[in-house]
């Protein structure tokens, strides 16, 4: 009897594994403008080579979309993103007088935590070779609320900071610290000047910290943090900050490890995930097939983590590390002369 039960259980386990491997993921693809299209095309090429079932569905956003449709972010694109298992976004060119499509899409999806990993790679010349931290940036308010008004003589931008959003992003930072197996979360603010808004942010951070007694905490002013990122970046594990500060510090941090071409990001909420390279649309090099695809591909790796495909995600990250450390096939931003697709194909070769 036990023998037959064991056989049945084994069959059920095999069936369960087969069902899991047959999961079809609906991925919304929004290439945007400039090199966003080129790196997205490279990313799709790589994802097509993986042992995954992905259904790509396409939406429009950005400058060219505005010229075509009269809006930088059509309702159809928002619906597509909301109905998908995850979203891949390339890059968009700013449209004068129009709202940012990526900022608005983040708000529409309520992806309140912008996650930007910063990691040093062998073969990249930098002062520090032991960098491995992440910046967690509040994604829905702050100065990026886009609440501006005034006239030609005086313009005012509202900086909106709420306890709810500050506590929520602090909790996300602490949870990520636990997930990464690290030991410290640093709060970045400017409460000596912005006493009320950043006062709320700092207070919220330390309120949530009480729920994680095993995690060390510290806080620095944003200007001091900018210096510490240059002089002692290896001392950070997880940094949490408001929208504008987090954006600026993450670009600075990318410069420590090879530039924006190696800087991925994920925007995570309770029900949605949006993944994009940190870089912009770079119109100066668009169409030349020399954009570094690694940031986009690493963002796709973050997407696979989000979907629970950890093994394949790790394979992608390992392949990128191998290609970079070999120093043979690199795009111009890393000192090489390879094309976007040459780098992508080299990464694929390391995976398969």
GROMACS .gro file of C-alpha atoms in nm:
model
  352
    1UNK     CA    1   0.000   0.000   0.000
    2UNK     CA    2   0.276   0.244   0.097
    3UNK     CA    3   0.460   0.147  -0.218
    4UNK     CA    4   0.163   0.248  -0.435
    5UNK     CA    5   0.118   0.572  -0.240
    6UNK     CA    6   0.482   0.656  -0.298
    7UNK     CA    7   0.442   0.594  -0.671
    8UNK     CA    8   0.131   0.815  -0.684
    9UNK     CA    9   0.304   1.093  -0.490
   10UNK     CA   10   0.604   1.074  -0.723
   11UNK     CA   11   0.377   1.101  -1.028
   12UNK     CA   12   0.194   1.397  -0.876
   13UNK     CA   13   0.526   1.569  -0.803
   14UNK     CA   14   0.646   1.519  -1.160
   15UNK     CA   15   0.311   1.648  -1.290
   16UNK     CA   16   0.334   1.953  -1.065
   17UNK     CA   17   0.683   2.031  -1.196
   18UNK     CA   18   0.563   1.995  -1.555
   19UNK     CA   19   0.271   2.230  -1.489
   20UNK     CA   20   0.502   2.487  -1.328
   21UNK     CA   21   0.744   2.473  -1.621
   22UNK     CA   22   0.455   2.534  -1.862
   23UNK     CA   23   0.356   2.866  -1.703
   24UNK     CA   24   0.293   3.130  -1.966
   25UNK     CA   25   0.387   3.483  -1.861
   26UNK     CA   26   0.222   3.781  -2.027
   27UNK     CA   27   0.488   4.051  -2.057
   28UNK     CA   28   0.397   4.406  -2.159
   29UNK     CA   29   0.676   4.550  -2.375
   30UNK     CA   30   0.703   4.929  -2.404
   31UNK     CA   31   1.016   5.016  -2.599
   32UNK     CA   32   0.971   5.394  -2.602
   33UNK     CA   33   1.219   5.612  -2.787
   34UNK     CA   34   1.582   5.623  -2.901
   35UNK     CA   35   1.804   5.347  -2.772
   36UNK     CA   36   1.510   5.217  -2.573
   37UNK     CA   37   1.403   5.035  -2.889
   38UNK     CA   38   1.749   4.897  -2.954
   39UNK     CA   39   1.814   4.760  -2.607
   40UNK     CA   40   1.458   4.623  -2.588
   41UNK     CA   41   1.507   4.442  -2.917
   42UNK     CA   42   1.829   4.292  -2.780
   43UNK     CA   43   1.653   4.195  -2.458
   44UNK     CA   44   1.371   4.022  -2.646
   45UNK     CA   45   1.627   3.834  -2.854
   46UNK     CA   46   1.786   3.701  -2.534
   47UNK     CA   47   1.456   3.615  -2.365
   48UNK     CA   48   1.345   3.422  -2.673
   49UNK     CA   49   1.649   3.196  -2.632
   50UNK     CA   50   1.560   3.098  -2.277
   51UNK     CA   51   1.360   2.796  -2.166
   52UNK     CA   52   1.061   3.010  -2.073
   53UNK     CA   53   0.713   3.065  -2.209
   54UNK     CA   54   0.676   3.438  -2.254
   55UNK     CA   55   0.401   3.613  -2.444
   56UNK     CA   56   0.505   3.963  -2.547
   57UNK     CA   57   0.234   4.224  -2.588
   58UNK     CA   58   0.329   4.569  -2.710
   59UNK     CA   59   0.235   4.918  -2.598
   60UNK     CA   60   0.342   5.271  -2.688
   61UNK     CA   61   0.474   5.555  -2.474
   62UNK     CA   62   0.707   5.852  -2.507
   63UNK     CA   63   0.793   6.129  -2.753
   64UNK     CA   64   0.715   5.946  -3.077
   65UNK     CA   65   0.395   5.817  -2.921
   66UNK     CA   66   0.291   6.177  -2.846
   67UNK     CA   67   0.355   6.285  -3.204
   68UNK     CA   68   0.144   5.994  -3.324
   69UNK     CA   69  -0.135   5.982  -3.064
   70UNK     CA   70  -0.132   6.320  -2.888
   71UNK     CA   71  -0.037   6.166  -2.553
   72UNK     CA   72   0.285   6.033  -2.404
   73UNK     CA   73   0.099   5.749  -2.229
   74UNK     CA   74  -0.218   5.617  -2.394
   75UNK     CA   75  -0.491   5.454  -2.185
   76UNK     CA   76  -0.441   5.138  -2.391
   77UNK     CA   77  -0.082   5.115  -2.269
   78UNK     CA   78  -0.186   5.161  -1.906
   79UNK     CA   79  -0.448   4.885  -1.941
   80UNK     CA   80  -0.198   4.655  -2.111
   81UNK     CA   81   0.051   4.709  -1.828
   82UNK     CA   82  -0.212   4.649  -1.560
   83UNK     CA   83  -0.329   4.328  -1.727
   84UNK     CA   84   0.021   4.181  -1.763
   85UNK     CA   85   0.229   3.968  -1.528
   86UNK     CA   86   0.516   4.219  -1.560
   87UNK     CA   87   0.622   4.517  -1.769
   88UNK     CA   88   0.946   4.585  -1.954
   89UNK     CA   89   1.008   4.951  -2.035
   90UNK     CA   90   1.293   5.073  -2.258
   91UNK     CA   91   1.345   5.451  -2.238
   92UNK     CA   92   1.154   5.765  -2.333
   93UNK     CA   93   1.253   6.105  -2.464
   94UNK     CA   94   1.113   6.404  -2.274
   95UNK     CA   95   0.826   6.579  -2.451
   96UNK     CA   96   0.813   6.957  -2.386
   97UNK     CA   97   0.504   7.057  -2.191
   98UNK     CA   98   0.393   6.695  -2.141
   99UNK     CA   99   0.410   6.472  -1.833
  100UNK     CA  100   0.672   6.199  -1.807
  101UNK     CA  101   0.526   5.870  -1.932
  102UNK     CA  102   0.740   5.654  -1.705
  103UNK     CA  103   0.660   5.856  -1.393
  104UNK     CA  104   0.289   5.843  -1.473
  105UNK     CA  105   0.302   5.472  -1.553
  106UNK     CA  106   0.467   5.402  -1.217
  107UNK     CA  107   0.184   5.590  -1.048
  108UNK     CA  108  -0.087   5.415  -1.249
  109UNK     CA  109   0.058   5.075  -1.152
  110UNK     CA  110   0.123   5.189  -0.794
  111UNK     CA  111   0.475   5.048  -0.810
  112UNK     CA  112   0.592   5.248  -0.512
  113UNK     CA  113   0.938   5.096  -0.460
  114UNK     CA  114   1.209   5.174  -0.715
  115UNK     CA  115   1.487   4.916  -0.663
  116UNK     CA  116   1.829   4.998  -0.810
  117UNK     CA  117   2.110   4.747  -0.744
  118UNK     CA  118   2.468   4.876  -0.758
  119UNK     CA  119   2.732   4.608  -0.811
  120UNK     CA  120   3.097   4.622  -0.916
  121UNK     CA  121   3.218   4.391  -1.194
  122UNK     CA  122   3.558   4.236  -1.254
  123UNK     CA  123   3.723   4.392  -1.555
  124UNK     CA  124   3.573   4.738  -1.494
  125UNK     CA  125   3.827   4.993  -1.378
  126UNK     CA  126   3.704   5.157  -1.060
  127UNK     CA  127   3.841   5.275  -0.729
  128UNK     CA  128   3.642   5.013  -0.538
  129UNK     CA  129   3.593   4.652  -0.646
  130UNK     CA  130   3.376   4.530  -0.357
  131UNK     CA  131   3.056   4.729  -0.411
  132UNK     CA  132   2.726   4.549  -0.365
  133UNK     CA  133   2.441   4.761  -0.234
  134UNK     CA  134   2.094   4.865  -0.345
  135UNK     CA  135   1.907   5.194  -0.342
  136UNK     CA  136   1.537   5.180  -0.258
  137UNK     CA  137   1.367   5.495  -0.379
  138UNK     CA  138   1.014   5.607  -0.296
  139UNK     CA  139   0.839   5.620  -0.631
  140UNK     CA  140   0.504   5.794  -0.596
  141UNK     CA  141   0.549   6.137  -0.438
  142UNK     CA  142   0.821   6.386  -0.333
  143UNK     CA  143   0.917   6.648  -0.593
  144UNK     CA  144   0.824   6.399  -0.866
  145UNK     CA  145   0.459   6.454  -0.779
  146UNK     CA  146   0.470   6.697  -1.076
  147UNK     CA  147   0.258   6.948  -0.884
  148UNK     CA  148   0.391   7.279  -1.019
  149UNK     CA  149   0.222   7.615  -1.063
  150UNK     CA  150   0.299   7.985  -1.096
  151UNK     CA  151   0.368   8.249  -1.360
  152UNK     CA  152   0.669   8.376  -1.553
  153UNK     CA  153   0.810   8.544  -1.243
  154UNK     CA  154   0.760   8.274  -0.983
  155UNK     CA  155   0.708   7.900  -1.012
  156UNK     CA  156   0.638   7.665  -0.721
  157UNK     CA  157   0.687   7.289  -0.705
  158UNK     CA  158   0.516   7.100  -0.424
  159UNK     CA  159   0.720   6.837  -0.239
  160UNK     CA  160   0.467   6.588  -0.109
  161UNK     CA  161   0.578   6.348   0.166
  162UNK     CA  162   0.325   6.134   0.354
  163UNK     CA  163   0.370   5.904   0.651
  164UNK     CA  164   0.192   5.623   0.470
  165UNK     CA  165   0.427   5.626   0.172
  166UNK     CA  166   0.734   5.683   0.392
  167UNK     CA  167   0.650   5.387   0.615
  168UNK     CA  168   0.567   5.170   0.314
  169UNK     CA  169   0.899   5.238   0.140
  170UNK     CA  170   1.092   5.189   0.465
  171UNK     CA  171   0.928   4.849   0.511
  172UNK     CA  172   1.021   4.757   0.154
  173UNK     CA  173   1.383   4.852   0.226
  174UNK     CA  174   1.400   4.642   0.542
  175UNK     CA  175   1.236   4.343   0.372
  176UNK     CA  176   1.484   4.368   0.086
  177UNK     CA  177   1.773   4.382   0.332
  178UNK     CA  178   1.651   4.059   0.490
  179UNK     CA  179   1.602   3.896   0.148
  180UNK     CA  180   1.955   3.989   0.039
  181UNK     CA  181   2.104   3.856   0.362
  182UNK     CA  182   2.254   4.193   0.447
  183UNK     CA  183   2.265   4.368   0.782
  184UNK     CA  184   2.211   4.745   0.752
  185UNK     CA  185   1.963   4.996   0.615
  186UNK     CA  186   2.061   5.361   0.572
  187UNK     CA  187   1.800   5.637   0.559
  188UNK     CA  188   1.894   5.939   0.345
  189UNK     CA  189   1.720   6.273   0.397
  190UNK     CA  190   1.775   6.647   0.453
  191UNK     CA  191   1.573   6.702   0.768
  192UNK     CA  192   1.805   6.976   0.897
  193UNK     CA  193   1.664   7.201   0.621
  194UNK     CA  194   1.341   7.032   0.510
  195UNK     CA  195   1.233   6.989   0.868
  196UNK     CA  196   0.870   6.893   0.811
  197UNK     CA  197   0.877   6.680   0.498
  198UNK     CA  198   1.204   6.499   0.562
  199UNK     CA  199   1.121   6.502   0.931
  200UNK     CA  200   0.825   6.279   0.848
  201UNK     CA  201   1.041   6.057   0.627
  202UNK     CA  202   1.305   6.006   0.897
  203UNK     CA  203   1.049   5.948   1.173
  204UNK     CA  204   0.871   5.689   0.959
  205UNK     CA  205   1.198   5.509   0.891
  206UNK     CA  206   1.280   5.467   1.259
  207UNK     CA  207   0.922   5.364   1.339
  208UNK     CA  208   0.945   5.075   1.091
  209UNK     CA  209   1.300   4.993   1.208
  210UNK     CA  210   1.155   4.879   1.541
  211UNK     CA  211   0.997   4.585   1.357
  212UNK     CA  212   1.342   4.466   1.245
  213UNK     CA  213   1.562   4.464   1.557
  214UNK     CA  214   1.815   4.236   1.385
  215UNK     CA  215   1.891   4.502   1.121
  216UNK     CA  216   2.134   4.785   1.192
  217UNK     CA  217   2.014   5.136   1.110
  218UNK     CA  218   2.172   5.473   1.040
  219UNK     CA  219   2.075   5.796   0.870
  220UNK     CA  220   2.271   6.060   0.679
  221UNK     CA  221   2.198   6.389   0.511
  222UNK     CA  222   2.182   6.355   0.133
  223UNK     CA  223   2.486   6.577   0.070
  224UNK     CA  224   2.697   6.373   0.311
  225UNK     CA  225   2.573   6.053   0.148
  226UNK     CA  226   2.683   6.181  -0.192
  227UNK     CA  227   3.035   6.210  -0.052
  228UNK     CA  228   3.027   5.874   0.128
  229UNK     CA  229   2.922   5.700  -0.193
  230UNK     CA  230   3.250   5.815  -0.345
  231UNK     CA  231   3.475   5.755  -0.046
  232UNK     CA  232   3.326   5.445   0.118
  233UNK     CA  233   3.055   5.282  -0.098
  234UNK     CA  234   3.141   4.936   0.034
  235UNK     CA  235   2.997   5.039   0.372
  236UNK     CA  236   2.639   5.047   0.240
  237UNK     CA  237   2.395   4.756   0.218
  238UNK     CA  238   2.052   4.909   0.154
  239UNK     CA  239   1.985   5.280   0.114
  240UNK     CA  240   1.631   5.414   0.135
  241UNK     CA  241   1.539   5.766   0.029
  242UNK     CA  242   1.273   5.989  -0.119
  243UNK     CA  243   1.209   6.019  -0.491
  244UNK     CA  244   1.446   6.294  -0.609
  245UNK     CA  245   1.731   6.209  -0.371
  246UNK     CA  246   1.712   5.842  -0.463
  247UNK     CA  247   1.718   5.921  -0.834
  248UNK     CA  248   2.027   6.142  -0.809
  249UNK     CA  249   2.219   5.909  -0.575
  250UNK     CA  250   2.152   5.603  -0.789
  251UNK     CA  251   2.293   5.772  -1.100
  252UNK     CA  252   2.597   5.877  -0.900
  253UNK     CA  253   2.636   5.522  -0.776
  254UNK     CA  254   2.613   5.382  -1.129
  255UNK     CA  255   2.920   5.589  -1.213
  256UNK     CA  256   3.115   5.388  -0.955
  257UNK     CA  257   3.059   5.057  -1.134
  258UNK     CA  258   3.085   5.136  -1.503
  259UNK     CA  259   2.805   5.378  -1.583
  260UNK     CA  260   2.436   5.367  -1.664
  261UNK     CA  261   2.487   5.088  -1.914
  262UNK     CA  262   2.523   4.851  -1.617
  263UNK     CA  263   2.246   5.001  -1.404
  264UNK     CA  264   1.913   4.811  -1.397
  265UNK     CA  265   1.605   4.892  -1.197
  266UNK     CA  266   1.276   4.743  -1.091
  267UNK     CA  267   0.961   4.921  -0.981
  268UNK     CA  268   0.770   4.699  -0.741
  269UNK     CA  269   0.425   4.736  -0.593
  270UNK     CA  270   0.181   4.507  -0.419
  271UNK     CA  271   0.033   4.384  -0.747
  272UNK     CA  272   0.258   4.500  -1.033
  273UNK     CA  273   0.621   4.497  -1.142
  274UNK     CA  274   0.775   4.737  -1.396
  275UNK     CA  275   1.137   4.690  -1.502
  276UNK     CA  276   1.356   4.937  -1.690
  277UNK     CA  277   1.719   5.039  -1.741
  278UNK     CA  278   1.823   5.348  -1.548
  279UNK     CA  279   1.956   5.521  -1.861
  280UNK     CA  280   1.753   5.745  -2.089
  281UNK     CA  281   1.681   5.735  -2.461
  282UNK     CA  282   2.026   5.877  -2.557
  283UNK     CA  283   1.921   6.034  -2.890
  284UNK     CA  284   2.286   6.115  -2.967
  285UNK     CA  285   2.368   5.747  -3.021
  286UNK     CA  286   2.024   5.617  -3.123
  287UNK     CA  287   2.028   5.413  -3.443
  288UNK     CA  288   2.401   5.338  -3.425
  289UNK     CA  289   2.362   4.993  -3.263
  290UNK     CA  290   2.624   5.075  -2.997
  291UNK     CA  291   2.404   5.111  -2.689
  292UNK     CA  292   2.500   4.885  -2.399
  293UNK     CA  293   2.220   4.625  -2.361
  294UNK     CA  294   2.333   4.506  -2.017
  295UNK     CA  295   2.120   4.746  -1.814
  296UNK     CA  296   1.807   4.637  -2.003
  297UNK     CA  297   1.896   4.269  -1.979
  298UNK     CA  298   1.976   4.299  -1.607
  299UNK     CA  299   1.638   4.467  -1.563
  300UNK     CA  300   1.481   4.165  -1.734
  301UNK     CA  301   1.673   3.947  -1.488
  302UNK     CA  302   1.511   4.143  -1.206
  303UNK     CA  303   1.177   4.078  -1.373
  304UNK     CA  304   1.243   3.703  -1.371
  305UNK     CA  305   1.329   3.725  -1.000
  306UNK     CA  306   0.996   3.898  -0.949
  307UNK     CA  307   0.819   3.617  -1.139
  308UNK     CA  308   0.997   3.350  -0.932
  309UNK     CA  309   1.228   3.231  -1.211
  310UNK     CA  310   1.536   3.265  -0.990
  311UNK     CA  311   1.757   3.006  -1.159
  312UNK     CA  312   1.729   3.161  -1.503
  313UNK     CA  313   1.771   3.507  -1.354
  314UNK     CA  314   2.097   3.400  -1.190
  315UNK     CA  315   2.213   3.246  -1.520
  316UNK     CA  316   2.165   3.581  -1.692
  317UNK     CA  317   2.356   3.771  -1.425
  318UNK     CA  318   2.637   3.516  -1.432
  319UNK     CA  319   2.662   3.537  -1.810
  320UNK     CA  320   2.685   3.915  -1.803
  321UNK     CA  321   2.959   3.900  -1.539
  322UNK     CA  322   3.152   3.652  -1.755
  323UNK     CA  323   3.125   3.862  -2.071
  324UNK     CA  324   3.229   4.179  -1.888
  325UNK     CA  325   3.521   4.015  -1.709
  326UNK     CA  326   3.654   3.867  -2.036
  327UNK     CA  327   3.703   4.225  -2.164
  328UNK     CA  328   3.674   4.107  -2.526
  329UNK     CA  329   3.323   4.204  -2.630
  330UNK     CA  330   3.211   4.542  -2.500
  331UNK     CA  331   3.016   4.840  -2.622
  332UNK     CA  332   3.194   5.179  -2.652
  333UNK     CA  333   3.073   5.305  -2.313
  334UNK     CA  334   3.289   5.034  -2.153
  335UNK     CA  335   3.587   5.099  -2.379
  336UNK     CA  336   3.510   4.846  -2.652
  337UNK     CA  337   3.394   4.861  -3.011
  338UNK     CA  338   3.127   4.589  -3.017
  339UNK     CA  339   2.769   4.646  -3.120
  340UNK     CA  340   2.458   4.609  -2.909
  341UNK     CA  341   2.371   4.276  -3.067
  342UNK     CA  342   2.728   4.143  -3.053
  343UNK     CA  343   2.727   4.190  -2.677
  344UNK     CA  344   2.380   4.038  -2.651
  345UNK     CA  345   2.478   3.730  -2.850
  346UNK     CA  346   2.789   3.685  -2.636
  347UNK     CA  347   2.569   3.687  -2.325
  348UNK     CA  348   2.329   3.436  -2.483
  349UNK     CA  349   2.621   3.209  -2.572
  350UNK     CA  350   2.728   3.199  -2.207
  351UNK     CA  351   2.377   3.100  -2.100
  352UNK     CA  352   2.302   2.827  -2.353
   0.00000   0.00000   0.00000
